[in-house]
Short mmCIF file of C-alpha atoms in Angstrom, two decimals:
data_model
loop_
_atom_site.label_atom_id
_atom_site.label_comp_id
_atom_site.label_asym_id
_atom_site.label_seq_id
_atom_site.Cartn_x
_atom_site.Cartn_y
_atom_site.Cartn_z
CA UNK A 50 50.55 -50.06 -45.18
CA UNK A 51 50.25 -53.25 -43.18
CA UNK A 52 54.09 -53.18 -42.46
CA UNK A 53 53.08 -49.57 -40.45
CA UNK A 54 50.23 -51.01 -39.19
CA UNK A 55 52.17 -54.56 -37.65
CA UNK A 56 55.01 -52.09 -36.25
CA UNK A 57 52.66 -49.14 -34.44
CA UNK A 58 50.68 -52.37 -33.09
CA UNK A 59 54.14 -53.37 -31.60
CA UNK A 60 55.22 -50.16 -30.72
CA UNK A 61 51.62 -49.95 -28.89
CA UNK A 62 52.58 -53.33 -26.82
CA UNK A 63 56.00 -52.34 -26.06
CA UNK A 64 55.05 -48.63 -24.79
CA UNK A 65 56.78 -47.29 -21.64
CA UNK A 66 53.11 -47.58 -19.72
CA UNK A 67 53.08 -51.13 -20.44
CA UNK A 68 56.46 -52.00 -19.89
CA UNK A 69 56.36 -50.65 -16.43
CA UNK A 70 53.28 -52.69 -15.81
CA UNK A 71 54.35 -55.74 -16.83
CA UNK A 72 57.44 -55.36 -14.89
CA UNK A 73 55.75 -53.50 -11.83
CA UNK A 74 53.02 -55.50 -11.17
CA UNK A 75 55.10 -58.53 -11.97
CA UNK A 76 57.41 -57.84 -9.55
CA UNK A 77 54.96 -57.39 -6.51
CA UNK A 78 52.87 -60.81 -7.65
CA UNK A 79 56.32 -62.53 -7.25
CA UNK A 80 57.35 -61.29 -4.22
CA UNK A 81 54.03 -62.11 -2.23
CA UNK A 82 53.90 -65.42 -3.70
CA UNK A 83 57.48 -66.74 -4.20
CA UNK A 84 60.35 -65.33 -2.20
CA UNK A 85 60.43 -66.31 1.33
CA UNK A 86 61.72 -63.33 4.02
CA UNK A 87 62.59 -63.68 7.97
CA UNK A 88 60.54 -61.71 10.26
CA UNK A 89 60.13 -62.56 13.87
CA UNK A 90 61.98 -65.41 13.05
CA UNK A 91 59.54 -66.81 10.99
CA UNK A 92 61.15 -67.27 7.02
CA UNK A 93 57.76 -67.64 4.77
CA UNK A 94 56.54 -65.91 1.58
CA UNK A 95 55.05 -62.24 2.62
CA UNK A 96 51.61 -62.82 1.61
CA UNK A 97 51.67 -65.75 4.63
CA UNK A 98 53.42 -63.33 6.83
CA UNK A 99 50.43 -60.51 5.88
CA UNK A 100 47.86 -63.57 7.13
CA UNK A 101 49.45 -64.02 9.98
CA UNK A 102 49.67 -60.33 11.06
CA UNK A 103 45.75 -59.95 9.83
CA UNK A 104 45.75 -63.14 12.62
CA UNK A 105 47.71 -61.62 15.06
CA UNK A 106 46.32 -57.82 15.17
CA UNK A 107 42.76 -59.15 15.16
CA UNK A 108 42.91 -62.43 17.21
CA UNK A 109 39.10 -62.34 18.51
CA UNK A 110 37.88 -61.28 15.11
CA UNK A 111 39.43 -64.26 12.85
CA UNK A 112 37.23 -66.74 14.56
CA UNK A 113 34.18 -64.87 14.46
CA UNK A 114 35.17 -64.20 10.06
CA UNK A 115 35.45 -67.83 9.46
CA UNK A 116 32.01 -68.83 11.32
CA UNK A 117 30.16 -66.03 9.18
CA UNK A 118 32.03 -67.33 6.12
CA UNK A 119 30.41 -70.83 6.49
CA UNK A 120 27.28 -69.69 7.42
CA UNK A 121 26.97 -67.63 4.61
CA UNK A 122 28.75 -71.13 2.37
CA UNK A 123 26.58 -73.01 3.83
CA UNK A 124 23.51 -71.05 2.78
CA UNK A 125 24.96 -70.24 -0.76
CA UNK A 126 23.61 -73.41 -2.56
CA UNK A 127 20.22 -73.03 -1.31
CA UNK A 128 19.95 -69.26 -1.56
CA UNK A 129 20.72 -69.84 -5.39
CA UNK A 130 18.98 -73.06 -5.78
CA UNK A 131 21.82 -74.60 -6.81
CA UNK A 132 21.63 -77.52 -3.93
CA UNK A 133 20.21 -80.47 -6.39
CA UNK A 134 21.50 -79.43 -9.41
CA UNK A 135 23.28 -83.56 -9.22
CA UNK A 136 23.92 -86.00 -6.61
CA UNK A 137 27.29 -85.12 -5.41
CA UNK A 138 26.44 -81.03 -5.43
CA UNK A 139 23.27 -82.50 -3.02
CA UNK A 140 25.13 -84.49 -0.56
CA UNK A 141 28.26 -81.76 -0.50
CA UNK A 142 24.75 -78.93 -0.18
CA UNK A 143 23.85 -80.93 2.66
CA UNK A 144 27.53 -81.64 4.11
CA UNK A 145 27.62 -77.24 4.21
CA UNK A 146 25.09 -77.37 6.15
CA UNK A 147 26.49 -80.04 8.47
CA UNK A 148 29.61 -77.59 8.49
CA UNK A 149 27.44 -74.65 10.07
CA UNK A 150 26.61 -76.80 12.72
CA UNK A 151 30.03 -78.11 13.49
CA UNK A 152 31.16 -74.44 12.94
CA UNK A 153 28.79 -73.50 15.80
CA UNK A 154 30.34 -76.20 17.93
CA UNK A 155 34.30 -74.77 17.58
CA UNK A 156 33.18 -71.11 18.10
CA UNK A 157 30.90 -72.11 21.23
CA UNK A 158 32.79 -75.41 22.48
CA UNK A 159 29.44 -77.28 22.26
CA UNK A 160 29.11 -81.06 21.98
CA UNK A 161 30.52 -84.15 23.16
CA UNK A 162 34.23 -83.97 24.74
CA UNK A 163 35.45 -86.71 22.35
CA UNK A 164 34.66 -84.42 19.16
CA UNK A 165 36.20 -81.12 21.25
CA UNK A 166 39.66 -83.27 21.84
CA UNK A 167 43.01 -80.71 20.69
CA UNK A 168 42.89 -83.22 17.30
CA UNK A 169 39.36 -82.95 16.41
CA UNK A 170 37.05 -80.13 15.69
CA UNK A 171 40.15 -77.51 17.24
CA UNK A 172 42.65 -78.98 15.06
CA UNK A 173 39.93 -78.54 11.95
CA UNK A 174 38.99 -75.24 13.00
CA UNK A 175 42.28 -73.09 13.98
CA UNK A 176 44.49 -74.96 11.92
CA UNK A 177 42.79 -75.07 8.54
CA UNK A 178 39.74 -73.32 8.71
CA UNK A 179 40.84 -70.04 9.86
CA UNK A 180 44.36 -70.05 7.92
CA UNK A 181 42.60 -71.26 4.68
CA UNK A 182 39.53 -68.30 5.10
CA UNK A 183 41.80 -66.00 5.23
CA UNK A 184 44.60 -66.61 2.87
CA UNK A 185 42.24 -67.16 -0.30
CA UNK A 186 40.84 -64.09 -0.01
CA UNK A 187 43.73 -62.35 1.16
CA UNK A 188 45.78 -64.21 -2.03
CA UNK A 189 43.05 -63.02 -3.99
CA UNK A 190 43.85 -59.82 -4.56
CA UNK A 191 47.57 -60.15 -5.11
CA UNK A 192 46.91 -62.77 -7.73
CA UNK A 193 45.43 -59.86 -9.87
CA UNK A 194 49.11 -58.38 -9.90
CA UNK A 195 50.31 -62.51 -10.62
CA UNK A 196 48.08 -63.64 -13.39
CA UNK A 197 46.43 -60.06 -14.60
CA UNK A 198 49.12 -58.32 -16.06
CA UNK A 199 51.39 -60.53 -18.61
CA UNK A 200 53.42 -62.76 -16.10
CA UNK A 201 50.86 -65.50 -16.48
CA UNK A 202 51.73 -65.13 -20.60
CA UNK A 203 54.89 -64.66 -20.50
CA UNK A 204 56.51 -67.79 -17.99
CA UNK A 205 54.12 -69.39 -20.52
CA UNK A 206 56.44 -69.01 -23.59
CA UNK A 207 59.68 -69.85 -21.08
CA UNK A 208 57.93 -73.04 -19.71
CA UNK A 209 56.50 -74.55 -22.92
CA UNK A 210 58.84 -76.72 -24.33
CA UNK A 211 59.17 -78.08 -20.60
CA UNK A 212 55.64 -78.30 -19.39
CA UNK A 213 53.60 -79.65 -22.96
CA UNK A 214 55.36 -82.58 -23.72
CA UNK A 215 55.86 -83.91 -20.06
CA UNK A 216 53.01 -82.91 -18.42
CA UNK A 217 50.66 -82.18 -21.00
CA UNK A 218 49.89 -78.84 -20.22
CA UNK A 219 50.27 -74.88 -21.38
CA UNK A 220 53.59 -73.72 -20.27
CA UNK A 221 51.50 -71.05 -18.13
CA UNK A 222 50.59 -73.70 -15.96
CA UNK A 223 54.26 -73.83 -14.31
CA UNK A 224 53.09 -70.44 -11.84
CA UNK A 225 50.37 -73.07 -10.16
CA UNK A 226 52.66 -75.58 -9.90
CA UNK A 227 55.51 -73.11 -7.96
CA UNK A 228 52.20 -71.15 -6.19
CA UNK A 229 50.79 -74.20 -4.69
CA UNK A 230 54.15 -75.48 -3.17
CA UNK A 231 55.28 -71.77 -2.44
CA UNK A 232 51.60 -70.83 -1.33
CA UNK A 233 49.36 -73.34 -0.73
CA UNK A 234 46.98 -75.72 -2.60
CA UNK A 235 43.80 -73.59 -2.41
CA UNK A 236 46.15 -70.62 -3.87
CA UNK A 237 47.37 -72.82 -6.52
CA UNK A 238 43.59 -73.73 -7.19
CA UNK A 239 42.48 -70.00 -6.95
CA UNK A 240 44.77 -69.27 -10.41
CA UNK A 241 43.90 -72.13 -11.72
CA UNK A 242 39.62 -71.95 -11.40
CA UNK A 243 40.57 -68.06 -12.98
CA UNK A 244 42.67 -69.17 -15.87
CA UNK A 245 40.43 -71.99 -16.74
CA UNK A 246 37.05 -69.71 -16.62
CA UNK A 247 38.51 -67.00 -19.00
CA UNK A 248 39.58 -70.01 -21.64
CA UNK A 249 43.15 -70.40 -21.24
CA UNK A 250 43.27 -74.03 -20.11
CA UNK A 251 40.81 -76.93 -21.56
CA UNK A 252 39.08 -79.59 -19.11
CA UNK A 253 42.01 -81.67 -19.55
CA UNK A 254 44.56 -79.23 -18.45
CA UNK A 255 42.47 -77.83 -15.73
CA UNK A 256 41.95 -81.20 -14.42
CA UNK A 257 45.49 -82.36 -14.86
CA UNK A 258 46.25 -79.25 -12.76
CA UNK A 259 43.82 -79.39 -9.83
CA UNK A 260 44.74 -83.11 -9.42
CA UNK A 261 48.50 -83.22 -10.02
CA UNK A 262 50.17 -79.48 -9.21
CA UNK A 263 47.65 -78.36 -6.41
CA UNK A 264 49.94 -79.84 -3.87
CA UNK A 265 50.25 -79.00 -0.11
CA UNK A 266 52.61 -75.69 0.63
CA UNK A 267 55.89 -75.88 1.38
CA UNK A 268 55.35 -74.29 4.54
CA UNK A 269 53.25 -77.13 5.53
CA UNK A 270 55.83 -80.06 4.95
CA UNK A 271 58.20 -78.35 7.84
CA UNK A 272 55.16 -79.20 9.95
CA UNK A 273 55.04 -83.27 8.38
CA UNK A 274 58.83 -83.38 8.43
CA UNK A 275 58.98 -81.97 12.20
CA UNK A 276 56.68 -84.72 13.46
CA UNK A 277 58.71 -87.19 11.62
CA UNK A 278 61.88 -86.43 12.70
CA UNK A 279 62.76 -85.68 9.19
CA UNK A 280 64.85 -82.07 9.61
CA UNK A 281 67.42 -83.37 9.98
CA UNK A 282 67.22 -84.95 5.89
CA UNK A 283 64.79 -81.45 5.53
CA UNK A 284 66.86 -80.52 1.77
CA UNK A 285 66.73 -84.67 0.82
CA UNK A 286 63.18 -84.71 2.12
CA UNK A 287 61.69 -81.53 0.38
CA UNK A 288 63.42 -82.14 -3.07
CA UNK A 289 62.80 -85.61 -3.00
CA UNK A 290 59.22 -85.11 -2.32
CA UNK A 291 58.97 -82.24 -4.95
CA UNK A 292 60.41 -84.57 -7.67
CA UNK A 293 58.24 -87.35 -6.91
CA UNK A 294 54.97 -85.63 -6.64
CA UNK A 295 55.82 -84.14 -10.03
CA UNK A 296 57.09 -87.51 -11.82
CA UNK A 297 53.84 -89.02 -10.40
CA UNK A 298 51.87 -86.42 -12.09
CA UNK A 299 53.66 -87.10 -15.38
CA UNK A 300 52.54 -90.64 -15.39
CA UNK A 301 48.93 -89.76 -14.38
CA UNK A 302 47.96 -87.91 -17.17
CA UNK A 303 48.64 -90.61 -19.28
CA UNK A 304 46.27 -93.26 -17.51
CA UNK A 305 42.15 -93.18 -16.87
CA UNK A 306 40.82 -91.04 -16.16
CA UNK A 307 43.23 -87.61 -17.15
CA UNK A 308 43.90 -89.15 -20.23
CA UNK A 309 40.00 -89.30 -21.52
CA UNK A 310 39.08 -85.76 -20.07
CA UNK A 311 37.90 -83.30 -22.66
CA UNK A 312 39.76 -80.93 -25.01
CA UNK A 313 36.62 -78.36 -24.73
CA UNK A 314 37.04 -75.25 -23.11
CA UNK A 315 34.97 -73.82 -20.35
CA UNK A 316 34.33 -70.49 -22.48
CA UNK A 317 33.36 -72.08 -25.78
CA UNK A 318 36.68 -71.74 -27.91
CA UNK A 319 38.83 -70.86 -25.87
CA UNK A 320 42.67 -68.99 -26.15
CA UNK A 321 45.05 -71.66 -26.51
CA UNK A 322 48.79 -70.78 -26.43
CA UNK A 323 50.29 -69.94 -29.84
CA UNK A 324 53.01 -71.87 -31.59
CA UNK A 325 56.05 -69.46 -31.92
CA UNK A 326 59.29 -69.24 -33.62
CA UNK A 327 62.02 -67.35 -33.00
CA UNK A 328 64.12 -66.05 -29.84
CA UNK A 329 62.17 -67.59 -27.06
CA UNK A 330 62.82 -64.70 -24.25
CA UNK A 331 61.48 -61.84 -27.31
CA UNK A 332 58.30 -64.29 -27.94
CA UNK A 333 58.16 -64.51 -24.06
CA UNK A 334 58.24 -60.87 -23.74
CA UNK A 335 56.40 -59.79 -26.56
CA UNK A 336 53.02 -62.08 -24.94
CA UNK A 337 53.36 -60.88 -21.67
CA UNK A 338 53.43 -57.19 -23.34
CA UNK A 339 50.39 -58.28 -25.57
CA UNK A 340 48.15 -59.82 -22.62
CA UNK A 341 49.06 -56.15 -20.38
CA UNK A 342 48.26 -54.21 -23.44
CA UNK A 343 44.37 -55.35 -22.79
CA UNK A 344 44.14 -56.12 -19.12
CA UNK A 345 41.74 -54.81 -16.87
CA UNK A 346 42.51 -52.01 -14.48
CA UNK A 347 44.38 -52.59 -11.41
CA UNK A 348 41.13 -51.60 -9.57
CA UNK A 349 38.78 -53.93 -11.40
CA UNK A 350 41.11 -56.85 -11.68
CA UNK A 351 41.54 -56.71 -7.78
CA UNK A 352 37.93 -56.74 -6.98
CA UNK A 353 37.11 -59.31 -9.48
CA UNK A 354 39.56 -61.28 -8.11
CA UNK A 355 38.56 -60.69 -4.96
CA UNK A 356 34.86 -61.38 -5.55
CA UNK A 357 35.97 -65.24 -6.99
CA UNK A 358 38.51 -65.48 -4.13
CA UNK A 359 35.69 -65.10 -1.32
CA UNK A 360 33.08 -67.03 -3.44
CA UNK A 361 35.58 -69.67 -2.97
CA UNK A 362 36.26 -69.16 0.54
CA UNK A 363 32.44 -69.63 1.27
CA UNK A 364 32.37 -72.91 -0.81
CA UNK A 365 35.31 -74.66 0.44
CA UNK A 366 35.18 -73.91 4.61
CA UNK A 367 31.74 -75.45 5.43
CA UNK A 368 33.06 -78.35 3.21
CA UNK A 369 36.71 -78.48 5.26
CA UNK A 370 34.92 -78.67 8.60
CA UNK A 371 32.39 -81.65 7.90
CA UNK A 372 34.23 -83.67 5.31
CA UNK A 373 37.15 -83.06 7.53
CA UNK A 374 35.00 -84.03 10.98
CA UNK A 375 33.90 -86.99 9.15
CA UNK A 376 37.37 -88.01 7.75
CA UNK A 377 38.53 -87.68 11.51
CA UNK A 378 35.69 -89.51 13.12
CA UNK A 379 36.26 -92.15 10.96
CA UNK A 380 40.05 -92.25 11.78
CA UNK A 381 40.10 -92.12 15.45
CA UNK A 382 36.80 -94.51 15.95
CA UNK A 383 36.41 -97.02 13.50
CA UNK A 384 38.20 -99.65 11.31
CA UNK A 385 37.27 -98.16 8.29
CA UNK A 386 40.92 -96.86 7.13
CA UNK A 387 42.71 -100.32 8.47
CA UNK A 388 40.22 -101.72 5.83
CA UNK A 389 41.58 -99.16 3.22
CA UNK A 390 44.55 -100.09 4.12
CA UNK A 391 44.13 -103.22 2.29
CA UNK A 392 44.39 -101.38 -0.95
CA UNK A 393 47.73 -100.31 -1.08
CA UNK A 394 49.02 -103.47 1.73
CA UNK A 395 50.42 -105.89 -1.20
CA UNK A 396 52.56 -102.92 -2.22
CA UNK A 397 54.09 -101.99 1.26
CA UNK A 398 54.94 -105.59 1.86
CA UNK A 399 56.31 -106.21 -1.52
CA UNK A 400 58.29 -103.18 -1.12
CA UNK A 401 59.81 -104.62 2.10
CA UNK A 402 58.45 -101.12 4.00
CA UNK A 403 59.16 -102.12 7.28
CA UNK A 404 55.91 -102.15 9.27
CA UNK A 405 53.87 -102.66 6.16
CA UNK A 406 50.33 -103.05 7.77
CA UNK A 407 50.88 -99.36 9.49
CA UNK A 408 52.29 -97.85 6.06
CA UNK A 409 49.41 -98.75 4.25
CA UNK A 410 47.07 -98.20 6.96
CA UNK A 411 48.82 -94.52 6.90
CA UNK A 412 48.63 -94.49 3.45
CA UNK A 413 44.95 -95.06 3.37
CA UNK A 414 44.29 -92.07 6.06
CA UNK A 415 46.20 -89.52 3.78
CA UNK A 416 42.65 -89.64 2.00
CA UNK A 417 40.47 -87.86 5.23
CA UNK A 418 43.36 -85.52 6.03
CA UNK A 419 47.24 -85.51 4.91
CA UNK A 420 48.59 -84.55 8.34
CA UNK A 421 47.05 -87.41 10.40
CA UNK A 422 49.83 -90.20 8.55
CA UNK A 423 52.25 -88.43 9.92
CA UNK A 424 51.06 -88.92 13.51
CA UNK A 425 50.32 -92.22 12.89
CA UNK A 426 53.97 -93.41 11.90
CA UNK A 427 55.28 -90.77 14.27
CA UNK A 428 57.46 -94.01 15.97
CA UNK A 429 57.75 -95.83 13.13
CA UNK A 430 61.24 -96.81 11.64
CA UNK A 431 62.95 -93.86 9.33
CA UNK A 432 62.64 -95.69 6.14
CA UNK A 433 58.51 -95.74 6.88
CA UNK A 434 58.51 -91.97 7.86
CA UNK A 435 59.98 -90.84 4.98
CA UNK A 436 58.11 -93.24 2.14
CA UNK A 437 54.72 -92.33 4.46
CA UNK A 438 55.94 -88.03 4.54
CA UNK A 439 56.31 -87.83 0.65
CA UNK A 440 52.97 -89.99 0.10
CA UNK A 441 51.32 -87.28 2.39
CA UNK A 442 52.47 -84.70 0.00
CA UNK A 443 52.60 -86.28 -2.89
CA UNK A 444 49.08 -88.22 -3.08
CA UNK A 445 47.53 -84.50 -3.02
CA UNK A 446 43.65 -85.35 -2.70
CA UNK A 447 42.60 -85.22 1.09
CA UNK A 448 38.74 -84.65 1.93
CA UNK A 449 39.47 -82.50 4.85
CA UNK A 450 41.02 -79.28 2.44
CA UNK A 451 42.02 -80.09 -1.29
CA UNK A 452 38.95 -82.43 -2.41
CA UNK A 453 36.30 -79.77 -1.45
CA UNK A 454 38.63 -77.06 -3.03
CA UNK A 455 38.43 -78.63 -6.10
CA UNK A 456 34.58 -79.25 -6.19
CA UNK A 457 34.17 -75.87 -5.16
CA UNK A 458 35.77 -75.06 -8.42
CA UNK A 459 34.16 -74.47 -11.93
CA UNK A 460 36.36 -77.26 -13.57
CA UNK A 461 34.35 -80.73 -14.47
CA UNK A 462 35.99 -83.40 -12.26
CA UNK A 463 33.91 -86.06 -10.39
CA UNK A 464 34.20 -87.31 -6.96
CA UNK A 465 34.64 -90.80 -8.11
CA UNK A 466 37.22 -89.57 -10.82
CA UNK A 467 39.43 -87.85 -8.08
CA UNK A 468 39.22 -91.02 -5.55
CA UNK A 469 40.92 -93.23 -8.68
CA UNK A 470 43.29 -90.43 -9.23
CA UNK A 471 44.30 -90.95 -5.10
CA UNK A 472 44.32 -94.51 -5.61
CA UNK A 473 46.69 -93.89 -8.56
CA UNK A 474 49.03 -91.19 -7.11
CA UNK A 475 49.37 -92.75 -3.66
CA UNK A 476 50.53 -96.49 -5.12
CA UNK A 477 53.12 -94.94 -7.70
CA UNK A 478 54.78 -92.79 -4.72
CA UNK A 479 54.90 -95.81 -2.81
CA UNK A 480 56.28 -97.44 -6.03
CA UNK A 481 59.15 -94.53 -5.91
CA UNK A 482 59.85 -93.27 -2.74
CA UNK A 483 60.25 -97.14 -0.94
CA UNK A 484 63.53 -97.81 -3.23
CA UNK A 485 64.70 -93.57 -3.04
CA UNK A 486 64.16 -94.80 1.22
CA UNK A 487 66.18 -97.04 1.01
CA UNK A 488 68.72 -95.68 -0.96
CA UNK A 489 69.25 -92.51 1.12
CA UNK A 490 68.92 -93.78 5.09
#
């Protein structure tokens, strides 16, 4: 009797409806996210190319999005008396609020010239607010085809005996590593916020991920690697940078404070991924097939996922424009970051970087925003560009995009914990990419 019962139950996952789901929806979820086509010239993943059309076909309209988004962020915490809830969800409450007024300034071109210059409250604005407002939502509701209908399960079981014993995490995680480089970081954060919340990764593992996987796109390294002269190297560059970042989140996890985050789940008990035995590609399968045979439907999923994409949206843009303002300010008017600098100097010289005082100076600045070190070593020699472009990447945390991103998310990481994880990641690139430098120019 329970032999019928274990083989109808399998019959049930392995039905013709459910096959063409998994591999349907599958399908499209890869496609948007992962494989790069030409149009206009332009070779990016589609769901960038759909953003940039949305862009393009509504130009006056994008603008006008983004400033309702962040009043609306702004508001958010105080609407749902949320504001004081502790100290850093008051002073980022209070920076939202700062980001309406800054927001106000960019749409109207009020305030002082200084703050209006092409690399100020512009830069913020067209280049990160408005791209950013639009592609989380807009990612949103393709990630329901991406993590909604077995893939997530299923690259799980391929990626396990990888993923767990290097990087301490599920072998589900490996789809935020590839989205965030393929995509971009607040994509890669999107699936991970959604597969922490329903259970599937603990604090640890959600923390690991944010911190160590939710990298900068790949996209956006042609832009660092374009100011540095670095096209030329662009296959050494990218794969050197993609190696490092991930070797630098291996070691990471296994110092303070990653190592001492908690096993807990964020839904209680959470669904941890099973041990199996057996053909790996049938277990693989067989998951995926499981996890479609109860997902939501198509409808649902998409405006659930759309729902947490745009709650997101309105938490992280107020955020990007006045930690980011702030970050700038601080850059372009005040000694603060040569002081930073400081920090990660003994390495730079030790390492023989030439121009040590401006590598860890750019080094330091990678903290307010990760494309302003590569304007600072624009001239520098090549061995300094390239150490200084993979630290950009690499170090992950910046306070104008990915820092705000992640405190917009539900996952229990503190400001002072991700500042020690920068510290961290940004002295053991320098620690790899100086003698890789060297090596290869």
């Amino acid at each position: 009797m329970m032999e019928k019962m274990s083989v109808s139950k399998k019959e049930n996952h392995y039905s013709l409806q459910n096959l063409m789901k998994f591999f349907l929806f599958s399908a499209i979820g890869i496609f948007m996210f992962f494989i790069p086509i030409s149009i206009g010239g332009k070779s990016t993943i589609p769901l960038d190319h759909l953003v940039t059309a949305i862009r393009s076909t509504l130009p006056p309209m994008a603008p006008i999005y983004a400033l309702i988004v962040i009043i609306l962020g702004g508001i958010r915490p105080f609407y749902l008396k949320t504001w004081n809830k502790d100290k850093v969800t008051t002073v980022f409450s209070l920076l939202k609020l700062l980001g309406i007024v800054v927001a106000f300034m960019a749409y109207f071109k009020l305030g002082p010239a200084s703050l209006q210059e092409p690399d100020m409250i512009p830069f913020l604005y067209d280049k990160l607010v408005i791209p950013v407002g639009l592609i989380v939502p807009v990612g949103s509701v393709f990630l329901a085809f991406l993590v909604g209908y077995g893939l997530l399960e299923f690259i799980g079981v391929l990626m396990r005996p990888v993923m767990r014993p290097v990087w301490k995490t599920p072998g589900r995680s490996a789809v935020d590593a590839v989205a965030s480089f393929v995509g971009s970081y607040s994509i890669g954060l999107l699936i991970t916020n959604r597969v922490f919340k329903e259970g599937k990764y603990t604090v640890k593992e959600a923390c690991i991920i944010a911190t160590g996987f939710s990298t900068v796109s790949a996209t956006f390294m042609i832009v660092v690697a374009k100011t540095l002269g670095l096209m030329e190297i662009w296959n050494v560059y990218f794969w050197s940078t993609l190696v490092i970042t991930f070797l630098v989140t291996a070691i990471t996890v296994r110092i303070k404070p990653l190592s001492s985050k908690s096993d807990s789940y964020y839904t209680g008990e959470g669904d941890p991924e099973k041990e199996l035995k057996g053909n790996l590609v049938h277990n693989a399968l067989n998951e995926g097939l499981k996890a479609v045979s109860v997902s939501m439907p198509l409808g649902k999923n998409v405006i659930e996922n759309l729902k947490d994409g745009f709650i997101m949206t309105m938490g992280i843009l107020p955020s990007i424009l006045s930690v980011g303002l702030l970050g700038l300010v601080l850059a372009k008017y005040t000694p603060v970051f040569d002081v930073m600098g400081y920090i990660f100097y003994p390495f730079t010289l030790l390492l023989r970087i030439p121009e040590p005082m401006l590598a860890a100076k750019a080094s330091a600045l990678e903290i307010a925003e990760m494309f302003l070190p590569a304007l600072l070593v624009a001239n520098a020699p090549m061995v300094t560009k390239f150490v200084i472009g993979v630290v950009s990447v690499s170090s992950v945390l910046f306070f104008s995009a990915s820092i705000p991103c992640i405190l917009s998310t539900d996952i229990p990481i503190t400001l002072p914990e991700i500042l020690i994880i920068w510290v961290e990641r940004t002295i053991l690139t320098l620690l790899l990419a100086a003698p890789l430098a060297f090596f290869i120019l």
